[in-house]
mmCIF file of C-alpha atoms in Angstrom:
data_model
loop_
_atom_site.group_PDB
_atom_site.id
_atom_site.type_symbol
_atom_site.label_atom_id
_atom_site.label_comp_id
_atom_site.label_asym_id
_atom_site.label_seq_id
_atom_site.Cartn_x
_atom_site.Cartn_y
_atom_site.Cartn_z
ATOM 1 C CA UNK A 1 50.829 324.285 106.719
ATOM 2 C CA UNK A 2 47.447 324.030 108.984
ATOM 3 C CA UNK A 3 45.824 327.341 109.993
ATOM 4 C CA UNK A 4 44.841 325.888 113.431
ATOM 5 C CA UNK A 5 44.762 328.858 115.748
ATOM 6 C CA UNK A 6 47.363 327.678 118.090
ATOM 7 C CA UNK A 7 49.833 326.697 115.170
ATOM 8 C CA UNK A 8 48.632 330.603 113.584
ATOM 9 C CA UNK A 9 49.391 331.875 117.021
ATOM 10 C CA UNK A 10 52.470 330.347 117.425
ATOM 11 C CA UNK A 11 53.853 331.454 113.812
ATOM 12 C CA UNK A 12 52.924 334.592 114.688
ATOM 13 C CA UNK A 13 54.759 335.179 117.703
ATOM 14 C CA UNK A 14 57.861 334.397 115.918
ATOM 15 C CA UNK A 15 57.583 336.694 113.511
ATOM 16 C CA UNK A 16 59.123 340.707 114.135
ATOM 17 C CA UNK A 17 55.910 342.458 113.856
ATOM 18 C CA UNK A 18 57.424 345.611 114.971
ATOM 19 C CA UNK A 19 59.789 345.415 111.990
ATOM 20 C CA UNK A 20 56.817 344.106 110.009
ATOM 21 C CA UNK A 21 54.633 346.926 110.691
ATOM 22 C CA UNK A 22 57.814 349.671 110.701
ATOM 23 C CA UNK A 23 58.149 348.279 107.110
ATOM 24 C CA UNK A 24 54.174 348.415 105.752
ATOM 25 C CA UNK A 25 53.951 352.355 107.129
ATOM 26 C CA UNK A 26 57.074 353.777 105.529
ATOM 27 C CA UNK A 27 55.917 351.818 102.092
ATOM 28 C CA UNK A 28 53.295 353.152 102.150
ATOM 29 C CA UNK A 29 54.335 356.831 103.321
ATOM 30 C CA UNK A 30 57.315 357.084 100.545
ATOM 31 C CA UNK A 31 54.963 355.759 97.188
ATOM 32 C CA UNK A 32 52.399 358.515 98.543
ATOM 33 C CA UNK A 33 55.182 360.757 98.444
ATOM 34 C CA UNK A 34 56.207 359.424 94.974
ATOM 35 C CA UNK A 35 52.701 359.957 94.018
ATOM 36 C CA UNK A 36 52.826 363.570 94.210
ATOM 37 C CA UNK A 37 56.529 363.581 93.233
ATOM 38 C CA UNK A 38 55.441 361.660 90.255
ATOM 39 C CA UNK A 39 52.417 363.981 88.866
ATOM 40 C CA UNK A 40 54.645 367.105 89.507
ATOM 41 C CA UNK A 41 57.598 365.815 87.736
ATOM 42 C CA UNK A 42 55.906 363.691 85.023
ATOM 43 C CA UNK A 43 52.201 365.180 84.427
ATOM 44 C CA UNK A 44 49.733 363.969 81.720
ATOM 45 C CA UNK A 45 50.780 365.346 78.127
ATOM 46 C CA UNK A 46 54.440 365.351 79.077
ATOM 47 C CA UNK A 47 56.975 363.693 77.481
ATOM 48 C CA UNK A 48 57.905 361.200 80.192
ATOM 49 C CA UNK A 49 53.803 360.535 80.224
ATOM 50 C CA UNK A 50 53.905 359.303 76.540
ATOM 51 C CA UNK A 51 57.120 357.023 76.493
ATOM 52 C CA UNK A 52 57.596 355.421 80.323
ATOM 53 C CA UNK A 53 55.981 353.954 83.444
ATOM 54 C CA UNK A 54 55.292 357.478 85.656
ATOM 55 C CA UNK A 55 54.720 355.394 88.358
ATOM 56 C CA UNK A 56 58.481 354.572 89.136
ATOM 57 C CA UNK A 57 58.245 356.856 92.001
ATOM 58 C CA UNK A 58 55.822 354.920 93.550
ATOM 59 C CA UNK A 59 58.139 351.755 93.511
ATOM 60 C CA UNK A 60 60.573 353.336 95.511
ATOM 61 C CA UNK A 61 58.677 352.650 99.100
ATOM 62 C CA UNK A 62 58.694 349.297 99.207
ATOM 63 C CA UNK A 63 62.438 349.412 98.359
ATOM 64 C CA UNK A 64 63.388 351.748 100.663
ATOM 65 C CA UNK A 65 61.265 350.876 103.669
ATOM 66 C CA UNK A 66 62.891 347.251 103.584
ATOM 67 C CA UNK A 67 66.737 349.033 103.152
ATOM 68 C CA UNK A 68 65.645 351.569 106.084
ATOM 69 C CA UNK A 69 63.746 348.718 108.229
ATOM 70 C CA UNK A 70 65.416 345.249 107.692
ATOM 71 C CA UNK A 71 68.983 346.533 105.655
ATOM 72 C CA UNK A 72 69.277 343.384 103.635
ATOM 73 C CA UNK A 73 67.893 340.625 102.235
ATOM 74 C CA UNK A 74 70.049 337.312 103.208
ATOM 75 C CA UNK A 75 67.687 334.065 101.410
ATOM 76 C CA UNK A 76 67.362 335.716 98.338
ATOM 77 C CA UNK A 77 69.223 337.946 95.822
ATOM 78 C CA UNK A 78 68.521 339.735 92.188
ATOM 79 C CA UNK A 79 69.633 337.090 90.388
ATOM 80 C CA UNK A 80 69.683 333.993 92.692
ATOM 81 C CA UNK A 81 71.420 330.870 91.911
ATOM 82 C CA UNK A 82 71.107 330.613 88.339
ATOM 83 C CA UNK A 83 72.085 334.557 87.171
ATOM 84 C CA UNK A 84 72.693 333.265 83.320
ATOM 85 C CA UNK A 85 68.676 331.969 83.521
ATOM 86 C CA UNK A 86 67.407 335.115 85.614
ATOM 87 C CA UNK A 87 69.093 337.635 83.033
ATOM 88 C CA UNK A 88 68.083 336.078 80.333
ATOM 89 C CA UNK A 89 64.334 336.154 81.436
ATOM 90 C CA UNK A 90 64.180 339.881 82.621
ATOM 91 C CA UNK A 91 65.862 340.294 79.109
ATOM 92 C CA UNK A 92 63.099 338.893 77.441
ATOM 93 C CA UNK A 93 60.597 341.576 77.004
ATOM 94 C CA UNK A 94 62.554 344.482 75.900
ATOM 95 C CA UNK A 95 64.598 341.654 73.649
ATOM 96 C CA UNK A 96 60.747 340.858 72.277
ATOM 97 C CA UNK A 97 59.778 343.952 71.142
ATOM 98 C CA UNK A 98 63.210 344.232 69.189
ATOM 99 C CA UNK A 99 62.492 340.899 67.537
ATOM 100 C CA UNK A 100 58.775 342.569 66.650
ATOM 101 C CA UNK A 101 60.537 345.542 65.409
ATOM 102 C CA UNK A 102 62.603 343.883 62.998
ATOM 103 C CA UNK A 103 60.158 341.519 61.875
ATOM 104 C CA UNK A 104 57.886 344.997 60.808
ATOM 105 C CA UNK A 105 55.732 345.276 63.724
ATOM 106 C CA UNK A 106 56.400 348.790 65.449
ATOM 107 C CA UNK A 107 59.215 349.533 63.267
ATOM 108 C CA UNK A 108 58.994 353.314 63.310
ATOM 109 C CA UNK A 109 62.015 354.488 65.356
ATOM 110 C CA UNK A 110 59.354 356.548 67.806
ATOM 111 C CA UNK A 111 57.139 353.936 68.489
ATOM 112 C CA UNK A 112 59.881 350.896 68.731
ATOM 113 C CA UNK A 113 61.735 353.382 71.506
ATOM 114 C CA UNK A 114 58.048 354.191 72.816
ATOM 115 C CA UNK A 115 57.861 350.480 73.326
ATOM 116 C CA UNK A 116 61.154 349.958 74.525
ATOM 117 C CA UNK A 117 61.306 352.726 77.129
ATOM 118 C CA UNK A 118 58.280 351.918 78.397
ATOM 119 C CA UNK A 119 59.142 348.153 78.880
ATOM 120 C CA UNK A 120 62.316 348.870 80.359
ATOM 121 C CA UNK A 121 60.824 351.747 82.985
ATOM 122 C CA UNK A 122 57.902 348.886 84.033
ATOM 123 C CA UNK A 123 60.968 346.586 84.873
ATOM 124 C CA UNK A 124 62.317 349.479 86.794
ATOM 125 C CA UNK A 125 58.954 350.184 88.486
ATOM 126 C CA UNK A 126 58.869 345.813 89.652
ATOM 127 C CA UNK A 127 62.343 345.899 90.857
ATOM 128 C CA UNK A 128 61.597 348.489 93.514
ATOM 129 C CA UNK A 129 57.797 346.754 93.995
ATOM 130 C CA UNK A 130 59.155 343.105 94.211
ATOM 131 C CA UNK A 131 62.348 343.951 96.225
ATOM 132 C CA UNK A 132 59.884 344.947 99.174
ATOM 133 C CA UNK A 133 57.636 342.796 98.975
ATOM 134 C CA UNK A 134 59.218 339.402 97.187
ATOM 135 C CA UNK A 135 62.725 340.453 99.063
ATOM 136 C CA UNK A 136 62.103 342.370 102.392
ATOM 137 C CA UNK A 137 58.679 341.322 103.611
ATOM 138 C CA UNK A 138 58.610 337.287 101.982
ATOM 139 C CA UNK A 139 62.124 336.532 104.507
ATOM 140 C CA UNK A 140 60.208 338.553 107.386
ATOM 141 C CA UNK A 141 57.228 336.285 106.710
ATOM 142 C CA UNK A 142 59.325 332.638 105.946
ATOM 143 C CA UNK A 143 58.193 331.571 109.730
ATOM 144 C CA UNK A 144 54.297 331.229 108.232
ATOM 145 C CA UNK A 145 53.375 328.314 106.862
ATOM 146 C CA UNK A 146 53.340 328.784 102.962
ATOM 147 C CA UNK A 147 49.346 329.683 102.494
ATOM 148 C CA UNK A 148 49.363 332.032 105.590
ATOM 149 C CA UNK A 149 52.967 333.612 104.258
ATOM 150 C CA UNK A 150 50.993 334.663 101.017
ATOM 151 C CA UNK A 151 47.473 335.575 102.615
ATOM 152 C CA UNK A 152 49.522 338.013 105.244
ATOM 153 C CA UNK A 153 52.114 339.084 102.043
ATOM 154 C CA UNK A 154 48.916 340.194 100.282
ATOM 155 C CA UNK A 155 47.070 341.422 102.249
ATOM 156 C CA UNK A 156 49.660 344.241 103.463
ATOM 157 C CA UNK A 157 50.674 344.605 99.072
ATOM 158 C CA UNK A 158 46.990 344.984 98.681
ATOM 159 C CA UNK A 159 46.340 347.910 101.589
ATOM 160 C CA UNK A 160 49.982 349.247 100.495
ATOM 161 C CA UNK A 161 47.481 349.643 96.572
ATOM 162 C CA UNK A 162 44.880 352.671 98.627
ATOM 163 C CA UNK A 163 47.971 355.096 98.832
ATOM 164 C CA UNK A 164 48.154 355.859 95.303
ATOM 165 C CA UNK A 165 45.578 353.611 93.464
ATOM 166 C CA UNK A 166 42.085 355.892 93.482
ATOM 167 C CA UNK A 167 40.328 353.011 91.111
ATOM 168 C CA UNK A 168 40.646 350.904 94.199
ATOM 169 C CA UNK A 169 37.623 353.188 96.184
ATOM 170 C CA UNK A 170 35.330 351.434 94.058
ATOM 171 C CA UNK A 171 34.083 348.217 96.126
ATOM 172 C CA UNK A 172 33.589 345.668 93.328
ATOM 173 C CA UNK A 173 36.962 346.756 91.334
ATOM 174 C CA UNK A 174 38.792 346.399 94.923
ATOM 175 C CA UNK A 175 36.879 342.801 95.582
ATOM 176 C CA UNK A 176 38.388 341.870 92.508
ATOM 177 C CA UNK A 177 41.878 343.483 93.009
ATOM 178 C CA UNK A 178 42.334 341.812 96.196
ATOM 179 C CA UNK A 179 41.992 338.199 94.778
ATOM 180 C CA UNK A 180 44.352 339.062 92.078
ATOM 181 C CA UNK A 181 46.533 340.056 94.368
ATOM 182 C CA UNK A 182 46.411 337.197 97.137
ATOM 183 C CA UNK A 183 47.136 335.005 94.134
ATOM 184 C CA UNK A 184 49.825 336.862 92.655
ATOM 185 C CA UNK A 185 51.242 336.993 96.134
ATOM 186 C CA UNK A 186 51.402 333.268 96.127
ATOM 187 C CA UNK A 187 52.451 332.627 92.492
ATOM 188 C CA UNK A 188 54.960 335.310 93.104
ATOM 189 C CA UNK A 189 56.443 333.764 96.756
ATOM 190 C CA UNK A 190 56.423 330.346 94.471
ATOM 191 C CA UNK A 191 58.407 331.468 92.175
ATOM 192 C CA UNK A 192 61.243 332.637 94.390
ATOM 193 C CA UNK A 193 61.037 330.002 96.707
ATOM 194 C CA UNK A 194 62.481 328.661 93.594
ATOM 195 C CA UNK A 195 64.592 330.510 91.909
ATOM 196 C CA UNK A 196 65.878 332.525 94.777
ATOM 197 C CA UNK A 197 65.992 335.120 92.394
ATOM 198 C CA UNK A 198 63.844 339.034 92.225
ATOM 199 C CA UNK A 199 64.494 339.361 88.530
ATOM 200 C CA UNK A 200 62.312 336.251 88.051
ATOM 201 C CA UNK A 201 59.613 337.806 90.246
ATOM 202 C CA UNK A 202 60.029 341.481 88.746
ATOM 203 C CA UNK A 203 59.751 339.432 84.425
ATOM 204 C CA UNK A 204 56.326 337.673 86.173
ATOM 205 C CA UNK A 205 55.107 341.145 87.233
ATOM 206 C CA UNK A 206 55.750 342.996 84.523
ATOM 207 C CA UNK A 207 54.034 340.833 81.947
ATOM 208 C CA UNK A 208 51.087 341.844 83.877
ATOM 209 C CA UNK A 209 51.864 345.876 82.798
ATOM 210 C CA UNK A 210 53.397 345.501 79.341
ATOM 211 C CA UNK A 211 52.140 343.321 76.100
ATOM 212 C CA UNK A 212 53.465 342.074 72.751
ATOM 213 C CA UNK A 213 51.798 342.229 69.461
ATOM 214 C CA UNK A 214 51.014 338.373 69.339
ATOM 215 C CA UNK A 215 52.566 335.722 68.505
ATOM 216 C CA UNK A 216 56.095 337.522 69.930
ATOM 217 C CA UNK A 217 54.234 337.557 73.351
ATOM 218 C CA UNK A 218 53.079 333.749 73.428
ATOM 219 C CA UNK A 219 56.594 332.880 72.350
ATOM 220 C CA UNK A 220 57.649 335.100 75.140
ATOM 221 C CA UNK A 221 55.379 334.017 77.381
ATOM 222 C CA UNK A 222 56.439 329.851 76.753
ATOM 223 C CA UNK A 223 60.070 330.614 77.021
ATOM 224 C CA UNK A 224 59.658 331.838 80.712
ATOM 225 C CA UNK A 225 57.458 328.807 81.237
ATOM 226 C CA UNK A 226 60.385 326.891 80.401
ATOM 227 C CA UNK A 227 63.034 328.655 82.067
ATOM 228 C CA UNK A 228 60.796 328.047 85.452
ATOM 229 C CA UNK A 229 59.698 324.648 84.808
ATOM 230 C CA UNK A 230 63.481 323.568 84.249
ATOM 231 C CA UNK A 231 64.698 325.561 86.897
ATOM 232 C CA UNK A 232 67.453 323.039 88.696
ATOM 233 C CA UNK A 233 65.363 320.915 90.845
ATOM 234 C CA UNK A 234 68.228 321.368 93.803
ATOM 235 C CA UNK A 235 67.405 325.227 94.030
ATOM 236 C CA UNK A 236 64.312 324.179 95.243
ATOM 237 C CA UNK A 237 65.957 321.736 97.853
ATOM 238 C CA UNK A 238 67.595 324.726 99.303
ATOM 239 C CA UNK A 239 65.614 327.302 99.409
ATOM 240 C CA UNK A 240 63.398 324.847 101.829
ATOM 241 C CA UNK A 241 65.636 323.566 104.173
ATOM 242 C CA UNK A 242 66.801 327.514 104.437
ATOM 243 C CA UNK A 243 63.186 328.420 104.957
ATOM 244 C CA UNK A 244 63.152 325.583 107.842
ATOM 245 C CA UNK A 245 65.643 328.172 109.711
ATOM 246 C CA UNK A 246 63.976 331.267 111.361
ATOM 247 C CA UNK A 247 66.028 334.583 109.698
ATOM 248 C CA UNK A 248 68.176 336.275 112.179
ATOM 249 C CA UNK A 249 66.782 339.099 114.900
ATOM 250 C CA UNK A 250 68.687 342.450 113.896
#
């Protein structure tokens, strides 16, 4: 895990920056694309505007730069090892805002499906987000040593952010995007280096974008704490002695 230059250099050199590089471009290119596609198709005061996530379109680059560039994804997979555990966490918010729903909070039938579509469209929007960059890009990086893997992850997710995110031209709003970022890069490569699993990544990104009326969202919160913190200990095992193995040159 040191950052000495010559260990940095040697990483480096046996990672596909070609591919690497092939894959940050066309991200970026197709969620600029989805951009525009996005604010013609779903402007402000339409329907779609008031009940989902508008920036679905956005999501798609990641995705398909990583189908287009690297074709598959071989360490990890939607629902990893444990699929009864992964399902049952991306299930969690939309199954939340049911519970709130029928306990009285949000009950009228526009604003529970308000709620719901818009939960479910975020968790469309992180699957296409965290498929590039928790899928594609993390098994490009696994030669880095952990820290680097996340710092290099990041920073490309963070520069990927100027295509479509005009809040980001402001210096001191970017300076603080940018360390939110490196560490959700690192929480986010931790969490799959455990699971194995995207759903888990795409349930701890979209907490981030949708919210509960409290206390459904602490109790939602705690039971994904569990589900991680029990997560068999074995997964773990193997997801580092696969990491130990450079992936495969296409």
């Amino acid at each position: 895990m040191s950052l000495h230059p010559a260990h940095l250099s040697n990483d480096l050199r046996a990672l596909d920056l070609k591919r690497i590089g092939m894959f940050w471009l066309l991200a970026c290119l197709i969620s600029w694309g989805g951009s525009y596609l996005a604010g013609v198709l779903m402007p402000a005061g339409s329907w779609a505007a008031r009940m989902i996530d508008t920036s679905i379109p956005v999501s798609l680059g990641p995705l398909l730069a990583g189908l287009l560039v690297f074709r598959r994804v071989r360490q990890v997979s939607w629902a990893g090892a444990q699929p009864l555990r992964a399902w049952l966490m991306t299930a969690l918010l939309p199954l939340g805002w049911l519970i709130a729903a029928s306990m009285g909070h949000a009950a009228t039938a526009d604003s529970l499906t308000r709620h719901l579509l818009f939960t479910l469209s975020v968790l469309v929007y992180c699957a296409g987000e965290e498929w590039g960059w928790r899928g594609f890009l993390y098994e490009a990086l696994l030669p880095l040593p952990v820290i680097t893997r996340a710092l290099v992850g990041g920073l490309l997710w963070f520069g990927w952010h100027f295509v479509f995110y005009k809040d980001l031209l402001d210096l001191n709003f970017a300076l603080t995007f940018l360390g939110m970022i490196l560490i959700g890069a690192y929480g986010l490569n931790a969490a799959v280096a455990r699971t194995r699993s995207i759903a888990v990544a795409v349930c701890l990104h979209a907490l981030t974008k949708t919210s509960l009326p409290t206390p459904y969202s602490w109790v939602v919160i705690g039971a994904i704490i569990v589900l991680l913190i029990t997560w068999p200990a074995n997964q773990t095992a193997t997801m580092v002695r696969t990491e130990a193995t450079l992936p495969e040159h296409h």
